[in-house]
Coordinates of C-alpha atoms in Angstrom, one line a residue:
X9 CA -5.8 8.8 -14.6
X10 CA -4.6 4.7 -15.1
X11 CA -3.5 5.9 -18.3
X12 CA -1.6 8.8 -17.4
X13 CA 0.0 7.0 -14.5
X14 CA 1.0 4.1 -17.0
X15 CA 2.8 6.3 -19.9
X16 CA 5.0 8.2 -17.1
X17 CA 5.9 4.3 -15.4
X18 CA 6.6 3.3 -19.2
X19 CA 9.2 6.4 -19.7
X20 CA 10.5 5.6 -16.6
X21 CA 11.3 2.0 -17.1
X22 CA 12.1 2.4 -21.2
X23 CA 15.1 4.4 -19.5
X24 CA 16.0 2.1 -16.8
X25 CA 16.3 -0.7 -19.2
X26 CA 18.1 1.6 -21.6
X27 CA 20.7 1.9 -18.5
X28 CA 20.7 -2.1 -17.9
X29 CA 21.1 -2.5 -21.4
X30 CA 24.0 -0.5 -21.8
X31 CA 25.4 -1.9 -18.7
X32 CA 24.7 -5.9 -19.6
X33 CA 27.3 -7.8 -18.1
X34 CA 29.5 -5.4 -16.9
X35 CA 27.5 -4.5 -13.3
X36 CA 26.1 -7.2 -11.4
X37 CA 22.5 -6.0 -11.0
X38 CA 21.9 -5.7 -7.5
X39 CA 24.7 -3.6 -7.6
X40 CA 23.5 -1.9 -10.5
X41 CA 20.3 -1.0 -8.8
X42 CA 22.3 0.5 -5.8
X43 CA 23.8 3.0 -8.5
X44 CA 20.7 4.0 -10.3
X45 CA 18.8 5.2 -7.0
X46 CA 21.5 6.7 -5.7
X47 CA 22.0 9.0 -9.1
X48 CA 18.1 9.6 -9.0
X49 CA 18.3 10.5 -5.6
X50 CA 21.4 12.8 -6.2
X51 CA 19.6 14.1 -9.1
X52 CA 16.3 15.2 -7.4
X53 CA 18.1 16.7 -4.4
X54 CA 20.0 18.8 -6.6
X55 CA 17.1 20.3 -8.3
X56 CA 15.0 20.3 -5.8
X57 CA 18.1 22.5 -4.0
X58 CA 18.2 24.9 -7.1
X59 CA 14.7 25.4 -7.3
X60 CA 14.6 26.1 -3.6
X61 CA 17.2 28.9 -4.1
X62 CA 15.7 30.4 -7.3
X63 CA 13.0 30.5 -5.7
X64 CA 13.9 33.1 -2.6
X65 CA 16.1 35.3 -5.1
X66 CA 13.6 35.7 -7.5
X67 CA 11.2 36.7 -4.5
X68 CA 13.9 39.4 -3.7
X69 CA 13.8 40.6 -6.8
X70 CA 16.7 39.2 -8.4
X71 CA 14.6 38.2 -11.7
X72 CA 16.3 35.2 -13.9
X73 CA 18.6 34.0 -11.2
X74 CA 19.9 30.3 -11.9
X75 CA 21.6 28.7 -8.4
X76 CA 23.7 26.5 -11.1
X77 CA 25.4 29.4 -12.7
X78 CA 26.5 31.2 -9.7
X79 CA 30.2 30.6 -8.2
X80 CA 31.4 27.9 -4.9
X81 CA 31.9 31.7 -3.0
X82 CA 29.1 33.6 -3.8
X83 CA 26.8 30.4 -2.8
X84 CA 28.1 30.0 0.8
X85 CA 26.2 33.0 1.7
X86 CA 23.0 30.8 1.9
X87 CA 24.4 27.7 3.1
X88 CA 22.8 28.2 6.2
X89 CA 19.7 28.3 4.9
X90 CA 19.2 26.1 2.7
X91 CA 20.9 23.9 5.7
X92 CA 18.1 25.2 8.1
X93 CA 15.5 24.3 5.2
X94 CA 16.5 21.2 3.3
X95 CA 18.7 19.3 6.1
X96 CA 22.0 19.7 3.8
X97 CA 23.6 22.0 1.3
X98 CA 24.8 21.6 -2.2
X99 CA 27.4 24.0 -3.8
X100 CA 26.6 25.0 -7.5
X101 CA 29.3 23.5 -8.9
X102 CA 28.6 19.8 -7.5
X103 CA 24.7 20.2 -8.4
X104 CA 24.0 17.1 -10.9
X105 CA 23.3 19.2 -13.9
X106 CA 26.9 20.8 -13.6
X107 CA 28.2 17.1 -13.0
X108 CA 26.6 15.5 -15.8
X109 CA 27.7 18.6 -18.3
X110 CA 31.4 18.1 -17.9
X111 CA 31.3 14.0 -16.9
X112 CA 33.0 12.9 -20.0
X113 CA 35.9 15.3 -19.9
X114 CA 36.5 14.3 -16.0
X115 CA 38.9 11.9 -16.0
X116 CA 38.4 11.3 -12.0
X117 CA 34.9 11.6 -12.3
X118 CA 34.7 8.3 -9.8
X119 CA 36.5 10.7 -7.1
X120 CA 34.6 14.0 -8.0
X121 CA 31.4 12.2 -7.2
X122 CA 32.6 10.1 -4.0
X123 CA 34.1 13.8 -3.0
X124 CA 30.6 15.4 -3.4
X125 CA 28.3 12.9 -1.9
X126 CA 30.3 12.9 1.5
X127 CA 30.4 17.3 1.3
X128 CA 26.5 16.7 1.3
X129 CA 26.6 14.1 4.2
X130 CA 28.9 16.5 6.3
X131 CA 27.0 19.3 5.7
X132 CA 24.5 18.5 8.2
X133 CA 27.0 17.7 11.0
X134 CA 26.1 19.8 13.9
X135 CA 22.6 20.8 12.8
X136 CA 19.8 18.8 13.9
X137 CA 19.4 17.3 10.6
X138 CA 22.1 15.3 11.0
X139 CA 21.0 12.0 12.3
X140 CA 18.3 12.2 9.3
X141 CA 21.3 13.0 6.6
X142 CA 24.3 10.7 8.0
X143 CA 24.8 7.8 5.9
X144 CA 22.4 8.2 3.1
X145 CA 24.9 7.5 0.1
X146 CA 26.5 4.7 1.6
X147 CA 25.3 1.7 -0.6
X148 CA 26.8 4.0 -3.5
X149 CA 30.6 3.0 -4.0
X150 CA 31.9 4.7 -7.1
X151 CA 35.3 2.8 -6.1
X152 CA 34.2 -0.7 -6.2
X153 CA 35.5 -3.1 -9.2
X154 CA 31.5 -4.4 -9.1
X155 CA 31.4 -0.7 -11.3
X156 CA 34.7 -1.6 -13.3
X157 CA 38.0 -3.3 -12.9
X158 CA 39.9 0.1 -14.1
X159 CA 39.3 3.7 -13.1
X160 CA 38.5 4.3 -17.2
X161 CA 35.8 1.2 -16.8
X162 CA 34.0 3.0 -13.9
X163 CA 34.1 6.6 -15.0
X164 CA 32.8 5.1 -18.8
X165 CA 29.4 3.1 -16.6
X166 CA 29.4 6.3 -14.5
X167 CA 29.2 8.8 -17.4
X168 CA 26.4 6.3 -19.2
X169 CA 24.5 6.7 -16.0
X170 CA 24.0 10.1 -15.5
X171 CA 23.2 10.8 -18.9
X172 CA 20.4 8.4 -19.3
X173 CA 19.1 9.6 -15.4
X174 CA 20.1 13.3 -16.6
X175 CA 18.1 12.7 -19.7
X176 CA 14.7 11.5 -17.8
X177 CA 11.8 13.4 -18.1
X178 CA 10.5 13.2 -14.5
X179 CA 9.3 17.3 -13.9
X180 CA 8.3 18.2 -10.5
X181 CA 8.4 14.7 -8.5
X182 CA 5.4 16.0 -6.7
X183 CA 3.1 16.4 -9.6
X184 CA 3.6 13.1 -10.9
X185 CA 0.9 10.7 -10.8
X186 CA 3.2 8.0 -9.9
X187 CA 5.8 7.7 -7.4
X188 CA 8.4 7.9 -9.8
X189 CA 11.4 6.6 -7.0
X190 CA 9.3 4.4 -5.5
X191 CA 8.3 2.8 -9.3
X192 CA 12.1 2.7 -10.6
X193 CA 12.3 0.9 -6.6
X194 CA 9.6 -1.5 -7.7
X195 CA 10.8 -2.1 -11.3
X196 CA 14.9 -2.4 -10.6
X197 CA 13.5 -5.0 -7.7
X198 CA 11.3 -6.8 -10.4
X199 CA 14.4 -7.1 -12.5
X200 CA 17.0 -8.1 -10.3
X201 CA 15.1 -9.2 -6.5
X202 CA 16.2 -13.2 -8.3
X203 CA 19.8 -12.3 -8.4
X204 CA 19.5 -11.4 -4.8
X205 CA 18.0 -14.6 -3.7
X206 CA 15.6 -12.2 -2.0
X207 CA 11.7 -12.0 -1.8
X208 CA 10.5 -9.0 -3.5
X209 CA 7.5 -8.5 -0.8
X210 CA 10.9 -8.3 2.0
X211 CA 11.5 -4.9 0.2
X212 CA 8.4 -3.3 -1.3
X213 CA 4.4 -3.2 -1.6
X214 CA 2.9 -2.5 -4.9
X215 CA 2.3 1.2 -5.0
X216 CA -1.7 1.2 -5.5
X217 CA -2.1 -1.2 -2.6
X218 CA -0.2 1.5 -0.4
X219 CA -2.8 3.7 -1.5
X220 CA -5.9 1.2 -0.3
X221 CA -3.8 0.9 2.8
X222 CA -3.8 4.7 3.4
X223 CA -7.2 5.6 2.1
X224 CA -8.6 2.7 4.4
X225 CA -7.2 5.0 7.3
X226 CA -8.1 7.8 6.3
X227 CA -11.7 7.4 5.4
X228 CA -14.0 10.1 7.4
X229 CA -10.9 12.5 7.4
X230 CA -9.7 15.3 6.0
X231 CA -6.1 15.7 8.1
X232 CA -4.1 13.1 10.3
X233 CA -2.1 13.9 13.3
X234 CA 0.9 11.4 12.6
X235 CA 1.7 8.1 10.6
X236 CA 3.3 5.0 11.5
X237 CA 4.7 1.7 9.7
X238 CA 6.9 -0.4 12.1
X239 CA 8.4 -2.2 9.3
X240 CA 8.6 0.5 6.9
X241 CA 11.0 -0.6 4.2
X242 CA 11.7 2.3 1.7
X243 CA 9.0 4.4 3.1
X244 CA 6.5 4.4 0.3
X245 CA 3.5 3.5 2.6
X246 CA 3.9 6.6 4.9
X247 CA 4.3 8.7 2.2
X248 CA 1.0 8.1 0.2
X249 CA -0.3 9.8 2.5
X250 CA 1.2 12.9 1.3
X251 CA -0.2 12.0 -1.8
X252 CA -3.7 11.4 -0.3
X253 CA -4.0 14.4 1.7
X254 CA -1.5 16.5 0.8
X255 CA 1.6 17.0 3.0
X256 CA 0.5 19.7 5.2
X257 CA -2.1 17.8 6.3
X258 CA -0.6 15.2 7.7
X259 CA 0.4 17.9 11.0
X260 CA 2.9 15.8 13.0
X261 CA 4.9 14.1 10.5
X262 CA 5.8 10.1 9.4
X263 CA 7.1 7.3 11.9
X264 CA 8.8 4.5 10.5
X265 CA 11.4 1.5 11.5
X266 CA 13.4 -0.4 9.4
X267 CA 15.9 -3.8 10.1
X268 CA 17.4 -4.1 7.1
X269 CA 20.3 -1.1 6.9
X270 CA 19.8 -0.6 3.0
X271 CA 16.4 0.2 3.1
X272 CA 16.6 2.1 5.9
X273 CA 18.6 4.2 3.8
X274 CA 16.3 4.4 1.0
X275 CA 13.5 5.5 3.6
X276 CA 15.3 8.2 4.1
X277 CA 16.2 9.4 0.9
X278 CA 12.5 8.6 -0.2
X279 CA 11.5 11.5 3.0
X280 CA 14.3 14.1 1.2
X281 CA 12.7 13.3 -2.3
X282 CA 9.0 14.2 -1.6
X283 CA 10.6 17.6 0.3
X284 CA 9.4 15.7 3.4
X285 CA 11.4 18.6 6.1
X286 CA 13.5 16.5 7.9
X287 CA 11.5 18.1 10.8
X288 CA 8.5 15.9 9.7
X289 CA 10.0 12.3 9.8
X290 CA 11.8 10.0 12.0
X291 CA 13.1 6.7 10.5
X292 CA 14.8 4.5 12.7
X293 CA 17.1 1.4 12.3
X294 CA 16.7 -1.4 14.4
X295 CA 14.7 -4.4 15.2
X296 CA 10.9 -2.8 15.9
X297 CA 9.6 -6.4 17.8
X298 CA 12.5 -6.4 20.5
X299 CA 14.0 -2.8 20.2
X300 CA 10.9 -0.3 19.3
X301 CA 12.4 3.3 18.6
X302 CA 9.3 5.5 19.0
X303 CA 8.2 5.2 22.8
X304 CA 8.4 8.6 22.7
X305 CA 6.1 9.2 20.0
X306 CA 3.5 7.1 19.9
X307 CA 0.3 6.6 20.0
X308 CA -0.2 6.6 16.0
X309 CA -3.9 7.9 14.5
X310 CA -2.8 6.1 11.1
X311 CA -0.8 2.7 10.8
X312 CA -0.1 1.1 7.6
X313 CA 2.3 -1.7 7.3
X314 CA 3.2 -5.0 5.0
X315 CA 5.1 -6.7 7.6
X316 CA 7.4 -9.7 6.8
X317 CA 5.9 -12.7 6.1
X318 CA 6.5 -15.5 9.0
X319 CA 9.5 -14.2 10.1
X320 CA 11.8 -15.5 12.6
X321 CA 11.4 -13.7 15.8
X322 CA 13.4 -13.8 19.8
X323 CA 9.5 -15.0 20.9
X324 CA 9.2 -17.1 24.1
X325 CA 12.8 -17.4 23.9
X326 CA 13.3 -14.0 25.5
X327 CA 11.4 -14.1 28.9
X328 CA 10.6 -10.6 29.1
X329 CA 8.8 -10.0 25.8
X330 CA 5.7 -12.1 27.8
X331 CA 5.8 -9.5 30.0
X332 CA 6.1 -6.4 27.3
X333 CA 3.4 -4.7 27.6
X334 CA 2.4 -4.7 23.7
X335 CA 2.2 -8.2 23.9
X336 CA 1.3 -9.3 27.4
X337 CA -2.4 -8.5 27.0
X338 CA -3.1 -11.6 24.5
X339 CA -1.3 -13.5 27.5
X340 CA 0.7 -15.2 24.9
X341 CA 3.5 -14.7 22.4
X342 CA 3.2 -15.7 18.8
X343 CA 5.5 -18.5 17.3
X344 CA 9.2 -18.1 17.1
X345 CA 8.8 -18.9 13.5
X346 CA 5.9 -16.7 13.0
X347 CA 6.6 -12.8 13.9
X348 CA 3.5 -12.3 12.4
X349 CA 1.1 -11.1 14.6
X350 CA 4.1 -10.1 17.0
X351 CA 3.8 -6.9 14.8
X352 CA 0.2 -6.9 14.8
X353 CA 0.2 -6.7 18.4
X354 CA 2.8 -3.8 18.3
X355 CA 0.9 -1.6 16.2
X356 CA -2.6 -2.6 17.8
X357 CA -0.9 -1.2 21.1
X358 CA 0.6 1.9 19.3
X359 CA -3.1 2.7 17.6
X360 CA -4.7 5.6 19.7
X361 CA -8.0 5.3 20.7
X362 CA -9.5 7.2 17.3
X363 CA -6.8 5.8 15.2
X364 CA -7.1 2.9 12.2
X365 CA -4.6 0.4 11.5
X366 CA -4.5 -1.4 8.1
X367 CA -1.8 -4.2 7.3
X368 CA -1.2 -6.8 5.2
X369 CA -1.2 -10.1 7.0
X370 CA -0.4 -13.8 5.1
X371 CA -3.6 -15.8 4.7
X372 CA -2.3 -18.7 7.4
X373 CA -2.4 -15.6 10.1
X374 CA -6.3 -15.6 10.0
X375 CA -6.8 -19.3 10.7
X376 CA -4.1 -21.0 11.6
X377 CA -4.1 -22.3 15.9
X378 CA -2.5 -22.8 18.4
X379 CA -0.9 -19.2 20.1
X380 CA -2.0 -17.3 16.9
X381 CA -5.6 -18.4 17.4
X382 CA -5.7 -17.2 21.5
X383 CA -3.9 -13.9 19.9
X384 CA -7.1 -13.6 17.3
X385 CA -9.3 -14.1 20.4
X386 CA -7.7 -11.6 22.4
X387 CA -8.6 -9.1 19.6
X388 CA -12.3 -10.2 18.4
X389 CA -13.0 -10.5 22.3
X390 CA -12.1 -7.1 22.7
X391 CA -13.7 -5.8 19.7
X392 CA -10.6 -4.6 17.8
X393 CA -11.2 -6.3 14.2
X394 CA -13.1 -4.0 12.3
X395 CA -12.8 -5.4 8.7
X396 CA -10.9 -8.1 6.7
X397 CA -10.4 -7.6 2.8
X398 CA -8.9 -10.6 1.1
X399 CA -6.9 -9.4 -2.2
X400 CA -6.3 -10.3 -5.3
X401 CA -3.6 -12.9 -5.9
X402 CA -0.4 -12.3 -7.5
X403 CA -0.4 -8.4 -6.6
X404 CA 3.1 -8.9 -4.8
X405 CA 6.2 -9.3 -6.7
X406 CA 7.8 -12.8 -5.4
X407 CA 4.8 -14.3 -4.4
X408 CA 1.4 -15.1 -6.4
X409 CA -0.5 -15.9 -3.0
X410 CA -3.6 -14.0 -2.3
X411 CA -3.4 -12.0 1.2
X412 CA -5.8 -10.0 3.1
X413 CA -5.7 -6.8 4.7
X414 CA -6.6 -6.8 8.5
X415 CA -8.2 -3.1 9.7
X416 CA -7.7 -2.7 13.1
X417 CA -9.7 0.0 15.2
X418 CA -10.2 1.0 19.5
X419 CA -13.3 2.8 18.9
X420 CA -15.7 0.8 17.4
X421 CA -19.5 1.4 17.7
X422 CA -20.6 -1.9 17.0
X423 CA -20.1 -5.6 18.0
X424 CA -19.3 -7.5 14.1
X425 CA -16.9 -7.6 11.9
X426 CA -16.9 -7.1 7.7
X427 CA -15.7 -9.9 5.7
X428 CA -14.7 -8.3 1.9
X429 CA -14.0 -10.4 -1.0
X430 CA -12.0 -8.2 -3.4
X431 CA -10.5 -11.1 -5.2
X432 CA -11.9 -10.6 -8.2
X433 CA -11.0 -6.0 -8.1
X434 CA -8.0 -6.2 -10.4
X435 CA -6.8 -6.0 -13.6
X436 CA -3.6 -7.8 -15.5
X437 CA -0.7 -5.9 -16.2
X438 CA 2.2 -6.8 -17.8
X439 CA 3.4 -10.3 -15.6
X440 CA 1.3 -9.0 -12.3
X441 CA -2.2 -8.2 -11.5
X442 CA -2.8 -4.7 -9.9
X443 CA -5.3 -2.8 -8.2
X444 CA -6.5 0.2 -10.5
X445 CA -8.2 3.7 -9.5
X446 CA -12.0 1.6 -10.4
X447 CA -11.1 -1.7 -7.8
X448 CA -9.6 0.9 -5.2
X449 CA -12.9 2.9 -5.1
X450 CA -14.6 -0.5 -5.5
X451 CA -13.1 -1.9 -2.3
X452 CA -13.8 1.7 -0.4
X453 CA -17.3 1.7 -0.9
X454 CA -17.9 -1.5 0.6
X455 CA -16.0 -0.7 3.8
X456 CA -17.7 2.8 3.6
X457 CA -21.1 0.9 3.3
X458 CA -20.5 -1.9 5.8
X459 CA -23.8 -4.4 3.8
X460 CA -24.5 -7.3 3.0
X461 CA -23.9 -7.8 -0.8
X462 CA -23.8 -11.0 -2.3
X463 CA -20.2 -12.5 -3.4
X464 CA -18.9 -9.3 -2.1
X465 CA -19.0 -8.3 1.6
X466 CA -21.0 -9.6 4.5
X467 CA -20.9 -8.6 8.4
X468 CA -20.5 -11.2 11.1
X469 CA -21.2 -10.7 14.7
X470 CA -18.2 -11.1 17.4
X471 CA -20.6 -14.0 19.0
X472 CA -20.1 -15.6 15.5
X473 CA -16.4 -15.9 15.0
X474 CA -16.0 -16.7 18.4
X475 CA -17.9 -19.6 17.5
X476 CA -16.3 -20.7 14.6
X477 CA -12.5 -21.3 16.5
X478 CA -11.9 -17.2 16.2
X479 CA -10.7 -18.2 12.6
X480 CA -11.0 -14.4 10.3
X481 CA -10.6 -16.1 6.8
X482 CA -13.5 -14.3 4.5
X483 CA -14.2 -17.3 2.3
X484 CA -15.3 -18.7 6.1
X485 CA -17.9 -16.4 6.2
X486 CA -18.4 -15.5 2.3
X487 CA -19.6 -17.5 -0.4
X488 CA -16.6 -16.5 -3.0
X489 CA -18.6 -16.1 -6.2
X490 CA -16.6 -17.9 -8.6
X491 CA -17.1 -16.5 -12.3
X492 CA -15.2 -19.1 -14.5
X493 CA -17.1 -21.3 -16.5
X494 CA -18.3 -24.6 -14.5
X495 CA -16.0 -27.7 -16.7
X496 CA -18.1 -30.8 -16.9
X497 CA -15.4 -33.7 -16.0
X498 CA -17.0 -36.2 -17.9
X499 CA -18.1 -34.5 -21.0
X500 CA -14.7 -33.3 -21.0
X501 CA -13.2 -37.1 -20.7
X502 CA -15.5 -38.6 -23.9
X503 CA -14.2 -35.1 -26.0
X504 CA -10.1 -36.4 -25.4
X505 CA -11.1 -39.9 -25.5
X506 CA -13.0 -38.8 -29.0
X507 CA -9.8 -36.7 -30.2
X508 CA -7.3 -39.5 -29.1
X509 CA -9.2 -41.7 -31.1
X510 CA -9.5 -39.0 -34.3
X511 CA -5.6 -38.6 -33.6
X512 CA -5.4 -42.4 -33.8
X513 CA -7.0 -42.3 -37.6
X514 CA -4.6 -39.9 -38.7
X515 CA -1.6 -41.4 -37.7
X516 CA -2.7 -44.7 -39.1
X517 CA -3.9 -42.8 -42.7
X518 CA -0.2 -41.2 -42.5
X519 CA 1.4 -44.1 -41.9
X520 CA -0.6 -45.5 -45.1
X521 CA 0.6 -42.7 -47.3
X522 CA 4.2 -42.5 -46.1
X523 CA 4.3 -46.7 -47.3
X524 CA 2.7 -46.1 -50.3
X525 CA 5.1 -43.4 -51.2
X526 CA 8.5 -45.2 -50.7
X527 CA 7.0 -48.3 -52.5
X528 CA 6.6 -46.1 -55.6
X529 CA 9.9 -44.3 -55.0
X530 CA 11.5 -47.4 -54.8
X531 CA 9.9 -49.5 -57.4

């Protein structure tokens, strides 16, 4: 399966850089990231559109019916529909294919395609999918100079663009083994999160640690009622567990809230891409610590999250948050400077009673004192903590520092805590370590297991960690088994003293030759 998934990311990214290549120096490449995902997007939606109506004639009998071949007129007899079904509609003749086909011979190609993306956004005014549709092309400006300082310019980088997209062998999205948006999200941030001055983990979390995150939630189930990530970036963590369990399994639908208005966006468009019914996701904008949109939905029997790492947050500085009642239980707030376990409150408060939450937390969270050490207390005495997994380092793009995973859980049967070391459950690929199929399993069965193994996992009693300051680190409680050869200091210090004086010889013998061959040459 690691091999499968790799050759479909490599086809991917060969095509990517194709685009960046062509486009080198002419499309600053933050900007140039906006534009790819927004013709993938365009290009999935479309097909996934034409399938959906080839699909229902062919089940009326109309054999070898192709949506893209039909006329404007005839089409707007299932607009409705397809409305009703897919949250927008598509006419035939502004499906990508049909784009793409007669792009080079359009000379206001840059118009034709701002003209279709805002048809598809007003499509779904007055249904209920609006709110869900509204806005998602709106990092995509086919009339910005950043794409061309002439109309020729941006039509010539547009038509480049949806050849090399057109061109992609992606199949049915579903049936890849990869998240083939989220990857090209992860590998366009890889390329280009330095020319944004911005930290990759702000935007993304490796895909296979998603997967941990979900399959830590979901262990002992078959089906989850719903799925929440308060700080939810571009959605990929609530959707693996479509992947996991399939999507009708997952009966209530996927939560998420989002700060940042661009990835907000691509939330969305991430929902639409795995054919997520608009129905079946609410992601809201806004600020989840201060502002929290889904009162009305919660409590959550799955959270996964990679919140920000010591973000800035309103904290003691806004009286009433003291009194909020997510965070009023630890009876204290945590630091302005470190939002930290603000979110870990939140979504220990939104966890129903049979629920798991699993989320990333920096290393300094699980130690550190002052209010973040009464905030651990508040949650060991209580007998919330259920596990904590320290990671490999340098999974995260932007950051080479090892964090942990904190599993959260209300109904607990027992008094302890398990400490895992999974430090060592990775393997190197390309510039990054990552977390194959093997090290995910790995890390599952120790969880599943809950024993003592040596270097790997041990289980501490509440009593224990209360004792030792409430600090969660695992190399605290577990003996890291360090596998690199042991370097004796001063056998190492007589071998350079030996080859600085064997360097020494040399130089001198060198020296002797070099004189003895200008005497001659000059005699």
């Amino acid at each position: 399966m690691d091999n499968i998934k790799e050759k479909e990311r490599e086809e991917l990214h060969k095509t990517i850089w194709k685009i960046a290549e062509e486009l080198r120096g002419s499309v600053d490449g933050w900007d140039f990231k906006q534009y790819v995902l927004g013709l993938l997007f365009y290009r999935f939606i479309s097909e996934n559109v034409e399938n959906y109506a080839n699909k229902i004639q062919q089940e009326y009998g109309i054999k070898n019916f192709e949506y893209k071949n039909i006329t404007d007129a005839l089409a707007e007899n299932g607009r409705e529909q397809l409305i009703e079904e897919k949250g927008f509609y598509i006419r035939p003749s502004e499906l990508f294919c049909n784009v793409r086909k007669n792009a080079k011979n359009n000379k206001d190609l840059n118009i034709t395609i701002n003209k279709i993306f805002k048809n598809i956004e007003n499509s779904s005014k007055g249904h209920k999918s609006e709110k869900d549709v509204k806005g998602l092309f709106d990092d995509f400006n086919v009339n910005d100079n950043k794409l061309g300082a002439t109309v020729e310019e941006r039509n010539a980088h547009l038509v480049k663009m949806l050849d090399a997209i057109g061109s992609l062998k992606l199949g049915d999205y579903k049936e890849n083994t990869i998240d083939a948006f989220g990857d090209a999200y992860e590998y366009l941030m890889t390329m280009y999160a330095s020319s944004a001055g911005k930290s990759g983990g702000e935007f993304f979390t490796p895909q296979e640690v998603g997967e941990l995150l979900a399959r830590i939630t979901l262990i002992g189930k078959t089906e989850i009622n719903k799925v929440y990530d308060p700080a939810c970036g571009s959605g990929s963590l609530l959707l693996k567990f479509a992947k996991v369990l399939g999507e009708v399994n997952v009966k209530k639908g996927y939560y998420g809230q989002e700060i940042n208005l661009t990835t907000y966006n691509l939330a969305r468009i991430n929902m639409f891409l795995h054919d997520i019914n608009y129905t079946k996701f609410d992601i809201a904008r806004g600020d989840t610590l201060t502002n929290p949109k889904h009162w009305d939905y919660e409590p959550f029997d799955a959270i996964v999250s990679n919140p920000p790492y010591s973000t800035r947050w309103a904290g003691k500085s806004d009286p009433t948050l003291i009194n909020d009642e997510r965070f009023s239980p630890a009876g204290i707030l945590a630091p302005e400077s470190k939002a930290d376990l603000a979110f870990t409150m939140h979504m220990l408060h939104w966890l129903s009673e049979q629920g798991t939450a699993a989320i990333v937390q920096f290393p300094g969270v699980l130690y550190r004192g002052g209010a973040e050490q009464k905030i651990r207390k508040y949650m060991v005495d209580n007998n919330f903590v259920d596990a904590v997994i320290q990671l490999p380092s340098d999974l995260f793009f932007g950051t080479s520092i090892s964090t942990c995973i904190l599993v959260l859980k209300k109904n607990k049967n027992n008094n302890d805590i398990l400490f895992i070391d999974a430090s060592k459950e990775f393997v190197r690929s390309t510039n990054k370590n990552k977390l194959s199929d093997e090290n995910i399993s790995n890390i599952l069965k120790l969880i599943v297991n809950r024993q003592e193994i040596e270097g790997k996992s041990t289980v501490v009693s509440n009593d224990i960690v209360s004792n030792s300051c409430y600090n969660l680190s695992v190399s605290s409680y577990l003996k890291i088994i360090d596998n690199e050869p042991k370097i004796d200091i001063e056998t190492l210090n007589n071998n350079i003293k030996k080859i600085v004086a064997k360097q020494h010889q040399i130089r001198v013998e060198l020296d002797q030759i070099i004189s003895e061959i200008e005497g001659n040459y000059y005699e």
